[in-house]
mmCIF file of C-alpha atoms and ligand atoms in Angstrom:
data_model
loop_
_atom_site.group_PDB
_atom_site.id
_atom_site.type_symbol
_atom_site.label_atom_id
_atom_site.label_comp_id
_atom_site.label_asym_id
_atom_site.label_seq_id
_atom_site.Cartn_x
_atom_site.Cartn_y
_atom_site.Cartn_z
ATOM 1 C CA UNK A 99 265.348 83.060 24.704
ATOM 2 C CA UNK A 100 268.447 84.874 26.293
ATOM 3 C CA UNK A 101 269.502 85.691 29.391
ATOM 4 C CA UNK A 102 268.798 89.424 28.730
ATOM 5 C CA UNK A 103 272.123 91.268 29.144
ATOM 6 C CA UNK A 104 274.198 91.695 25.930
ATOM 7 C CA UNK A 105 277.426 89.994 24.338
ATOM 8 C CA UNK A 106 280.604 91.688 24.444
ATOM 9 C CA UNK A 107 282.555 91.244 20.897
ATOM 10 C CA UNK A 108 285.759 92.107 20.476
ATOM 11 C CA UNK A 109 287.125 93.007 16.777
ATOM 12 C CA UNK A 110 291.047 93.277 16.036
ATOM 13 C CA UNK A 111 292.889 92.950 13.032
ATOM 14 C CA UNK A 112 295.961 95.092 11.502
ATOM 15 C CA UNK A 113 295.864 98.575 10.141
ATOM 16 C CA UNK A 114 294.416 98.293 6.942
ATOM 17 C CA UNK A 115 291.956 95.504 7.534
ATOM 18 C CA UNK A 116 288.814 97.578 7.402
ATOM 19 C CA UNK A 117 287.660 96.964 10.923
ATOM 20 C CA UNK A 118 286.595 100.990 11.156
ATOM 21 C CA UNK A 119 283.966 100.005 8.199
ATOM 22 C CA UNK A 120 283.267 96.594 9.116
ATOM 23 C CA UNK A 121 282.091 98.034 12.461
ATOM 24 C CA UNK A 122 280.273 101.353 11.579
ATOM 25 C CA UNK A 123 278.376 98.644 8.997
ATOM 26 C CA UNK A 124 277.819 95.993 11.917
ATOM 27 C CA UNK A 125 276.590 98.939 14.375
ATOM 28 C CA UNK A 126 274.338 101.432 12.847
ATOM 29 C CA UNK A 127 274.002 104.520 15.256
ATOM 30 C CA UNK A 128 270.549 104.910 16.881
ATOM 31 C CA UNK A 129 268.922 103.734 20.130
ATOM 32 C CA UNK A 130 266.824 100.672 18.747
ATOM 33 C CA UNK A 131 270.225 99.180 17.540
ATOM 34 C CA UNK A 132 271.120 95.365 18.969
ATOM 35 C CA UNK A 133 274.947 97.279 19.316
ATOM 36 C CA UNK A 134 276.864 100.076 20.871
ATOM 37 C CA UNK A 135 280.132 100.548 20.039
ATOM 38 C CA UNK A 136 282.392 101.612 22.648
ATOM 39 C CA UNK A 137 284.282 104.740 22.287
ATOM 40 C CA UNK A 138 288.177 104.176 23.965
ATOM 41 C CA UNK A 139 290.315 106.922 25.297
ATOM 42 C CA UNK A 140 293.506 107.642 23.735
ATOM 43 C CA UNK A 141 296.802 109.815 24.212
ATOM 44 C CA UNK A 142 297.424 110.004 19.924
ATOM 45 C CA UNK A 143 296.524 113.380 18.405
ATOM 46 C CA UNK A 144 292.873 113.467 16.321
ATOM 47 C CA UNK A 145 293.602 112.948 12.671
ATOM 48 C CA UNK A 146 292.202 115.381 10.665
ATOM 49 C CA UNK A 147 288.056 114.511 10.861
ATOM 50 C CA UNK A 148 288.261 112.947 14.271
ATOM 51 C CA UNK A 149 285.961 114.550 16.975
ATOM 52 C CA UNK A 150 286.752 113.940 20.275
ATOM 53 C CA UNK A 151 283.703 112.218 22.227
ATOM 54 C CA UNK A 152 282.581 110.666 18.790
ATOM 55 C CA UNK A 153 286.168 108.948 17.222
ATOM 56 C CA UNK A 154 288.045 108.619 20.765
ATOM 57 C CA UNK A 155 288.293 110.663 24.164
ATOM 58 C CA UNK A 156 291.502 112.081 22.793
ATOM 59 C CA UNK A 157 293.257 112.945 26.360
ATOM 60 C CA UNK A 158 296.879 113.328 27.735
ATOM 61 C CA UNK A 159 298.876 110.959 29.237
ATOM 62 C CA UNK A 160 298.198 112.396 32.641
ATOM 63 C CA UNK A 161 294.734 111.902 32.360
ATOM 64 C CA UNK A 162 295.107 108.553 31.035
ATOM 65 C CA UNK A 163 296.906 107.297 33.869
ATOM 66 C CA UNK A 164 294.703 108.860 35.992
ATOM 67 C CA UNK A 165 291.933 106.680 34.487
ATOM 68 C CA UNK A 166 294.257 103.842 35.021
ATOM 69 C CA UNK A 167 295.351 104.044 38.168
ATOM 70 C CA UNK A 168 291.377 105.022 39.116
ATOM 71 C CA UNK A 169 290.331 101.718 37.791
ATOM 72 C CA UNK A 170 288.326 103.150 35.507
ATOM 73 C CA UNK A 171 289.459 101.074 32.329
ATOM 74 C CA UNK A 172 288.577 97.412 31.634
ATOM 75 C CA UNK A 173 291.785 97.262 29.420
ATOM 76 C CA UNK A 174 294.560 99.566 28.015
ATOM 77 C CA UNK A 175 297.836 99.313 25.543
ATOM 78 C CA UNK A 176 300.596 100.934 24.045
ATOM 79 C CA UNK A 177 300.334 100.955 20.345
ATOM 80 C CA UNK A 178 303.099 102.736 17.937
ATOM 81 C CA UNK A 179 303.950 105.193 21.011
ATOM 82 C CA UNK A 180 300.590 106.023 22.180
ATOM 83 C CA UNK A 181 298.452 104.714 24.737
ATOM 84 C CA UNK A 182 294.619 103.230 23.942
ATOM 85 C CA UNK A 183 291.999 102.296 26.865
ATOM 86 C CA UNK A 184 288.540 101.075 26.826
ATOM 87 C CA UNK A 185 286.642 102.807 29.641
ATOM 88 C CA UNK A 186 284.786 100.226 31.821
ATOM 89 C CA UNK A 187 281.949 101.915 33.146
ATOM 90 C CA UNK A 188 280.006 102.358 29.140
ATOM 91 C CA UNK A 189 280.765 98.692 28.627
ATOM 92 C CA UNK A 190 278.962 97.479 31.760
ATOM 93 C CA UNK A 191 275.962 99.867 31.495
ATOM 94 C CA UNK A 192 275.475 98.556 27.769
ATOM 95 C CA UNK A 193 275.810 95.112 28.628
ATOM 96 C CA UNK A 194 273.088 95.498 31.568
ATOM 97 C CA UNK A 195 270.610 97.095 29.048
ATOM 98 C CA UNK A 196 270.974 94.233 26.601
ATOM 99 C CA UNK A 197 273.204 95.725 23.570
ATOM 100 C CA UNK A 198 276.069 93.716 22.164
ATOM 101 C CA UNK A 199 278.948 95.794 22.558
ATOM 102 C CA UNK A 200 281.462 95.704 20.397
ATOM 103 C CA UNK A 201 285.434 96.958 20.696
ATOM 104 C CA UNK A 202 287.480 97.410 17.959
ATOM 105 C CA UNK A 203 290.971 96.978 20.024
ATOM 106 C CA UNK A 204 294.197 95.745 19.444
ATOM 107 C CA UNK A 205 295.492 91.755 20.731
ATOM 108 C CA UNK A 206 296.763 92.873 23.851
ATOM 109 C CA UNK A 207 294.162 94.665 25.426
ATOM 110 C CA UNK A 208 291.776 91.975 23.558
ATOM 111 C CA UNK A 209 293.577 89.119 25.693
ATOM 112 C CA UNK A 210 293.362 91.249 28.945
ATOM 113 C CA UNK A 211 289.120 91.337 28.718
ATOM 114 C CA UNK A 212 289.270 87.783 27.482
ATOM 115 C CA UNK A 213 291.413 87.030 30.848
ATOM 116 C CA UNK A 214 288.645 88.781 33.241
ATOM 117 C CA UNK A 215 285.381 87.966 30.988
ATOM 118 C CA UNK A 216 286.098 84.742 29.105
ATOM 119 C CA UNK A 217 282.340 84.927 28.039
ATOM 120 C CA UNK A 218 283.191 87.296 25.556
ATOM 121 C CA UNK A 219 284.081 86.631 21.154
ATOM 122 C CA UNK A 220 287.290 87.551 20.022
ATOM 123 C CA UNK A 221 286.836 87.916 16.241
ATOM 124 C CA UNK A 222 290.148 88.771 14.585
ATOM 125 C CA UNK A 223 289.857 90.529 10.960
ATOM 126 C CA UNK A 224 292.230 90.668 8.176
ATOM 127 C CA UNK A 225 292.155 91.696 4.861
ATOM 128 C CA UNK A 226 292.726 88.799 1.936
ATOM 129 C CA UNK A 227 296.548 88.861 1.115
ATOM 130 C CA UNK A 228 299.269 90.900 2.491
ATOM 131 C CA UNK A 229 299.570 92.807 -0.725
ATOM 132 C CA UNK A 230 296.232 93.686 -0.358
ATOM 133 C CA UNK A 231 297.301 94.921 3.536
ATOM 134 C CA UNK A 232 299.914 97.024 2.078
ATOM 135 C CA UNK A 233 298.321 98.856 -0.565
ATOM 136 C CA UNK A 234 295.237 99.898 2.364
ATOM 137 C CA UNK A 235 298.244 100.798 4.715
ATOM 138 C CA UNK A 236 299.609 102.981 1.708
ATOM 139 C CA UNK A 237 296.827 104.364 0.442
ATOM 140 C CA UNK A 238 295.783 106.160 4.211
ATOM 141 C CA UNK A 239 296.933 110.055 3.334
ATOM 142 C CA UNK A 240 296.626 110.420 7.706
ATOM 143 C CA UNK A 241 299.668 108.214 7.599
ATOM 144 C CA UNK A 242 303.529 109.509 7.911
ATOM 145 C CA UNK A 243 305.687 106.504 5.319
ATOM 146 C CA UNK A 244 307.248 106.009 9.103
ATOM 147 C CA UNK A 245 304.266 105.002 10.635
ATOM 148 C CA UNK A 246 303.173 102.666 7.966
ATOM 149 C CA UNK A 247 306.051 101.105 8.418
ATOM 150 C CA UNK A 248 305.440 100.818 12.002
ATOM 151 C CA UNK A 249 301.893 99.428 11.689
ATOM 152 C CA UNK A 250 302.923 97.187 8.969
ATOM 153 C CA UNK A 251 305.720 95.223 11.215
ATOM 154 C CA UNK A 252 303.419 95.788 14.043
ATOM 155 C CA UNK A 253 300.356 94.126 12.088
ATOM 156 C CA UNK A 254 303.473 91.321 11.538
ATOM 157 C CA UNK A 255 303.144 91.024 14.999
ATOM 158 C CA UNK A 256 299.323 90.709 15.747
ATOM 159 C CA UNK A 257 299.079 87.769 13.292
ATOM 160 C CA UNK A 258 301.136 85.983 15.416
ATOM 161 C CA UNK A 259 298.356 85.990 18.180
ATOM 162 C CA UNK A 260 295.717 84.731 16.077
ATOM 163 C CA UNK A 261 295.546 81.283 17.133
ATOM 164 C CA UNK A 262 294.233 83.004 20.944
ATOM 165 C CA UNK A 263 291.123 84.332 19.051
ATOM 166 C CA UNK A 264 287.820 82.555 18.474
ATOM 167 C CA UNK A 265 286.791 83.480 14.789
ATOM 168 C CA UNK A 266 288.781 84.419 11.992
ATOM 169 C CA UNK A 267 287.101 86.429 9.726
ATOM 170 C CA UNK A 268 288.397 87.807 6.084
ATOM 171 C CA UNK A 269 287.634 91.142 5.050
ATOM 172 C CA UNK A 270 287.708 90.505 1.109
ATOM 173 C CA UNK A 271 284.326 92.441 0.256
ATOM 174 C CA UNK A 272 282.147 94.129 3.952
ATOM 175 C CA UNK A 273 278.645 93.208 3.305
ATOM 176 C CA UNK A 274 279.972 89.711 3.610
ATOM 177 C CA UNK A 275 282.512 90.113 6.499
ATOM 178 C CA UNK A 276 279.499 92.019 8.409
ATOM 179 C CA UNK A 277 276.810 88.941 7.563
ATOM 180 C CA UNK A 278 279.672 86.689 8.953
ATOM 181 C CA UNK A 279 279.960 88.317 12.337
ATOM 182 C CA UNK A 280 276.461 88.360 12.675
ATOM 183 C CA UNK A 281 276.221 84.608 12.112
ATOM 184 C CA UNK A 282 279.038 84.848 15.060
ATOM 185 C CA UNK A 283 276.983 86.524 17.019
ATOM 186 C CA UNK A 284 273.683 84.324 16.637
ATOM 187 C CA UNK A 285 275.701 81.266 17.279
ATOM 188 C CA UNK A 286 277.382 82.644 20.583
ATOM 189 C CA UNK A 287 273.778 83.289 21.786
ATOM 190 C CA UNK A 288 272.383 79.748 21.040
ATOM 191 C CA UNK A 289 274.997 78.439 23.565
ATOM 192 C CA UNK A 290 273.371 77.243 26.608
ATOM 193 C CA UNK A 291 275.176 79.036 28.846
ATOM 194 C CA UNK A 292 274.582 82.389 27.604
ATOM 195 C CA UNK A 293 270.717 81.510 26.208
ATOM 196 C CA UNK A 294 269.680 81.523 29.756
ATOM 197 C CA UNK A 295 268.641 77.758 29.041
ATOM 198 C CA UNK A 296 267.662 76.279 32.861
ATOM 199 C CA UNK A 297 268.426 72.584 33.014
ATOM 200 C CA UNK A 298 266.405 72.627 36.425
ATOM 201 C CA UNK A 299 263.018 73.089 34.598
ATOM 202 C CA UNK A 300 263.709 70.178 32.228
ATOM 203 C CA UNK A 301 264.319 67.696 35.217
ATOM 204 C CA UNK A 302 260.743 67.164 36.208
ATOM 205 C CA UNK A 303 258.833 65.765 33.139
ATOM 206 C CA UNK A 304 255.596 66.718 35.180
ATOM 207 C CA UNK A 305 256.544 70.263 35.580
HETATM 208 P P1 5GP B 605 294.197 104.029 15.453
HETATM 209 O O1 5GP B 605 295.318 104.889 15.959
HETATM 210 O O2 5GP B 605 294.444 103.574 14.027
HETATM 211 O O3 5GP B 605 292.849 104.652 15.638
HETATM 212 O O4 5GP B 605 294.199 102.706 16.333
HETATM 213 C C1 5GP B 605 295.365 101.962 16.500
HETATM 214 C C2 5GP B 605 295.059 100.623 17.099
HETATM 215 O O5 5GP B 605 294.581 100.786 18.418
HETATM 216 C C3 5GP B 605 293.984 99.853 16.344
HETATM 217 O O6 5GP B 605 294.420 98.499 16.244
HETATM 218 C C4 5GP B 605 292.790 99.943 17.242
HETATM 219 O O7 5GP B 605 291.945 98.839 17.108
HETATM 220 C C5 5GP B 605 293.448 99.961 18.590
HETATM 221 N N1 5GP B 605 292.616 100.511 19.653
HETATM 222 C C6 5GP B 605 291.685 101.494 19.567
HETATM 223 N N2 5GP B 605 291.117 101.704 20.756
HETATM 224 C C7 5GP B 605 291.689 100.831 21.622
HETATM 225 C C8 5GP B 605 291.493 100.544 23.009
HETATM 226 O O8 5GP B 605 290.672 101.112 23.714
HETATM 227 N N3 5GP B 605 292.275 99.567 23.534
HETATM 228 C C9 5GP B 605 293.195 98.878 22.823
HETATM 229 N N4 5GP B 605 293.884 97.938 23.452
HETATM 230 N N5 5GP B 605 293.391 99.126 21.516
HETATM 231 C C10 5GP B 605 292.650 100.082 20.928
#
């Protein structure tokens, strides 16, 4: 039994932590899927591979803040100098037909759609050791030595939030940091509240 409309789960976690795998593992693409993935807008350039519509709405910073000021995004940040938004209007629509919808997101804007839709899972990833952060930070060619050091002391930073997130969940080997957000996401849906559970039926034992 649910109530019908979706969950809304939000993944964060440093660079490094695998939440682009973790996520393309937890959402295969294709119609009959129990998740969409939400697809933000963002003012950095496309690394080499990224296509716009599919990766990110790559767009400039005046049409960003033309989507902000529009009201068009349920949440947006600044991260290392560029700015990241997750346009509203997807989200709802997916929600309405039933998908879980998940957003891979930084704390900030995670704390924002906590603020206006406590109903929804933070799930904060991270890999097993720092050392193990490090050598995935390293090992990304599409990163300048100046912005791993950037994400690295802003990854620093993140951790510090984790106590405002809901699950913790360590990304040591995929197939079992996937089968763990799943088990999130089965438990979130047994709560009354969301299950669509009506105490009103249950108060006449004759009904
Ligand atoms: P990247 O540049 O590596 O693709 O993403 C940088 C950071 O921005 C990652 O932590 C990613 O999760 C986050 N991010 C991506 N899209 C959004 C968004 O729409 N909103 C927020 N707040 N963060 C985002």
């Amino acid at each position: 039994m649910n109530n019908g409309r979706g969950m809304l789960i939000i993944i964060s976690g440093p660079s490094g932590s695998g939440k682009g795998t973790v996520v393309n593992r937890l959402c295969p693409k294709g119609a009959d899927s129990e998740f969409a993935v939400s697809i933000s807008v963002t003012t950095r350039a496309p690394r080499e591979g990224e296509i716009d519509g599919a990766n990110y709405f790559f767009r400039s910073k005046r049409e960003f803040h033309e989507l902000l000021s529009n009201g068009e995004l349920l949440e947006s940040a600044m991260f290392c100098g560029h700015y990241y938004g997750t346009p509203s209007g997807y989200v709802g629509q997916m929600l309405d037909a039933g998908k879980n919808v998940v957003l891979e997101i930084e704390v900030n804007g995670a704390l924002q759609v906590k603020k206006k839709l406590p109903e929804c899972a933070l799930i904060f990833l991270l890999p097993p050791t720092i050392a193990e952060l490090k050598r995935r930070l390293a090992g990304r060619a599409s990163e300048t030595a100046e912005s791993q050091t950037d994400r690295l002391r802003r990854a620093r930073e993140e951790i510090k939030l984790i106590d405002q997130y809901d699950y913790l969940v360590i990304n040591d080997d995929v197939d079992e940091a996937v089968a763990n957000i799943r088990t999130i996401v089965r438990a979130e849906k047994l709560k009354p509240l969301r299950s669509g559970f009506s105490i009103s039926k249950w108060r006449n034992p004759d009904a």
